[in-house]
XYZ file of C-alpha atoms in Angstrom:
161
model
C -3.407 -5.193 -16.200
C -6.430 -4.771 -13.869
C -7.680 -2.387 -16.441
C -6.917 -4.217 -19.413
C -9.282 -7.642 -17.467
C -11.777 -5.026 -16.699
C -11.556 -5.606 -12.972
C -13.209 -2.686 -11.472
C -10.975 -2.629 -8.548
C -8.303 -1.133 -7.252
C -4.928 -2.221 -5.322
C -5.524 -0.429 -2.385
C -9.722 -1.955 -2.167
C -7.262 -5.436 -2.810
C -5.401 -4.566 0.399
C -8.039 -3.250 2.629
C -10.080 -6.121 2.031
C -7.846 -8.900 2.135
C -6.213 -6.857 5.652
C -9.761 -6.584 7.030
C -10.291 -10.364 6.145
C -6.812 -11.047 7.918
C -8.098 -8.649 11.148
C -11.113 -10.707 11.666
C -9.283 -14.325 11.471
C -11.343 -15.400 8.230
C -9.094 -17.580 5.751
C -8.676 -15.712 2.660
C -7.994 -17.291 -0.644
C -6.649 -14.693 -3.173
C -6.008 -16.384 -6.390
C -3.798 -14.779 -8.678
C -3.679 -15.050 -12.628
C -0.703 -14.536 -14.608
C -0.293 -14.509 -18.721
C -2.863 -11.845 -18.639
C -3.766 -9.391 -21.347
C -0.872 -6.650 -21.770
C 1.060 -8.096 -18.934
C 4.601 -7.551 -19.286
C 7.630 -8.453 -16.472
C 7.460 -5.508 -14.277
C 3.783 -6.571 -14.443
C 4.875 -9.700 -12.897
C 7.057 -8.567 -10.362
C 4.418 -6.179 -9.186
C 1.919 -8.728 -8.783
C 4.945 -11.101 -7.198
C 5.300 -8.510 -4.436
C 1.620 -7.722 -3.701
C 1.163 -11.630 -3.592
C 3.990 -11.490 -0.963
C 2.350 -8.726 0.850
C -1.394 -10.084 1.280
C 0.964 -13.260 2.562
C 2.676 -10.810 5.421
C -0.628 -9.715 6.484
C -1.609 -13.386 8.644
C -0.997 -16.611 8.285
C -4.745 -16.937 6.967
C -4.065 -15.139 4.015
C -3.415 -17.465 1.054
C -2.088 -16.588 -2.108
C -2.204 -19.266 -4.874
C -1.306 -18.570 -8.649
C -1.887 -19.984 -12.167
C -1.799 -19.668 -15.771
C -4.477 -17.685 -17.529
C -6.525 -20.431 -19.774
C -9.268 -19.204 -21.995
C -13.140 -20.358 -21.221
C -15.766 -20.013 -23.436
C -17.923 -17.323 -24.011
C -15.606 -15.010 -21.899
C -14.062 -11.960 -23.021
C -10.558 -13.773 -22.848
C -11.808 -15.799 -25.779
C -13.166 -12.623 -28.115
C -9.796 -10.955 -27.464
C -7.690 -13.865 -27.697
C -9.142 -14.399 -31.467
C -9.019 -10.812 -31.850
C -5.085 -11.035 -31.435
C -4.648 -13.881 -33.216
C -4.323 -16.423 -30.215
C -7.127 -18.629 -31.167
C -8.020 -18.418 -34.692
C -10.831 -16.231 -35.768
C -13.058 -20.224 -36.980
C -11.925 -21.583 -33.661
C -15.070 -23.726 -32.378
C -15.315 -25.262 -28.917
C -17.983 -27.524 -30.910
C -14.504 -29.534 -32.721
C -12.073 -31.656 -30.680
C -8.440 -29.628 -30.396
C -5.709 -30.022 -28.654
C -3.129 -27.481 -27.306
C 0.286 -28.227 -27.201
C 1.091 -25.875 -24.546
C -2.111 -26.890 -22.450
C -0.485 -30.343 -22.980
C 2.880 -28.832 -21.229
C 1.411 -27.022 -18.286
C -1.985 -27.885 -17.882
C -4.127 -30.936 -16.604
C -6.289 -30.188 -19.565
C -4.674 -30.092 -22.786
C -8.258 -28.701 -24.565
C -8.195 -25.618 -22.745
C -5.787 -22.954 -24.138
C -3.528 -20.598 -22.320
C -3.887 -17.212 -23.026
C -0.361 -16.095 -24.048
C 0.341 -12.397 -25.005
C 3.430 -10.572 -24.283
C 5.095 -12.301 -22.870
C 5.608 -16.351 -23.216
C 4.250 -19.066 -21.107
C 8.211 -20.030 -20.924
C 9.075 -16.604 -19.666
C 6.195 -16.442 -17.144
C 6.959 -19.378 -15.740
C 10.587 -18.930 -15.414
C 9.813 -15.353 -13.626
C 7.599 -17.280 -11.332
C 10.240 -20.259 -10.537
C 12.750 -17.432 -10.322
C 10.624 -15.139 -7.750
C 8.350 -17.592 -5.751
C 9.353 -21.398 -6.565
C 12.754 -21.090 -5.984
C 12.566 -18.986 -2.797
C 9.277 -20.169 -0.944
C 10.107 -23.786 -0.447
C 7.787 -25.867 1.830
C 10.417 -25.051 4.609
C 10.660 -21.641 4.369
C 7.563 -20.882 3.701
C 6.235 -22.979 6.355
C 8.667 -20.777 8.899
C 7.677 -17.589 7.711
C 3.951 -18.407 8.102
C 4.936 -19.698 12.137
C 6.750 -16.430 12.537
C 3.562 -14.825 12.150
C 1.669 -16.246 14.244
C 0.689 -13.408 17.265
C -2.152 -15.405 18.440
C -3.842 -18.806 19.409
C -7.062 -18.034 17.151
C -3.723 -17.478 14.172
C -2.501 -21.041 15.197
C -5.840 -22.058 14.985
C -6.324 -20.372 11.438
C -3.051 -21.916 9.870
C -4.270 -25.491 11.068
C -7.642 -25.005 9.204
C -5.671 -23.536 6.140
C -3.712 -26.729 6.002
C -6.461 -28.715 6.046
């Protein structure tokens, strides 16, 4: 999938940074997409669990998630008309609405890029993997299990800011 987004980066530069980030106390915010190009379930899962690992590194590690949309001018929108997502006379220039962006998102003129695998089924993998078992609770007591030191306390007070 990294390939397929053209990130020129590599899983283990993902975990060295974000673990030298954690070292040195700086809050990290790793955002991850999902309903990328190619992406299929074990895609998910894979992503699911290196989410989950960045998270084990320090409480100041932070690992939010969201739907791909497509922006314009990006290479998200050339291959989403390319596969037929957006149609090939789609114009940012006319008013549209997407039904799905209308369902999941805050703006409903700003398509999801959908592939594989539908927005449905990504979202019901996420529920399944993250909602379901990282309630505010839990979660919450994982992160104070981490802590090992005042300047981590001090970290996870500025992260829930």
């Amino acid at each position: 999938v990294l390939e397929a987004i053209k990130k020129k980066i590599t899983l283990t530069q993902i975990k060295q940074a974000v673990k030298d980030t954690a070292d040195l106390g700086i809050i990290s915010k790793n955002f991850f997409m999902f309903s990328l190009p190619k992406e299929q379930e074990e895609d998910i899962l894979m992503t699911i669990n290196l989410m989950k690992e960045l998270a084990s590194y320090s409480p100041t590690v932070i690992t939010p998630y969201g739907l791909t949309l497509i922006y314009p001018g990006t290479e998200l929108e050339r291959l989403a008309k390319k596969r037929g997502i957006l149609s090939q006379d789609f114009s940012w220039n006319i008013y549209t609405e997407f039904s799905k962006s209308r369902l999941y998102g805050e703006n409903k003129t700003i398509p999801f890029y959908e592939d594989q695998l539908s927005l449905e089924k990504v979202k019901s993998i996420l529920r399944h993997h993250l909602v379901s078992k990282g309630d505010f609770f839990q979660k919450a007591k994982r992160r104070l299990l981490r802590i090992r030191s005042f300047h981590d306390i001090l970290s996870l007070f500025r992260a829930v800011r």
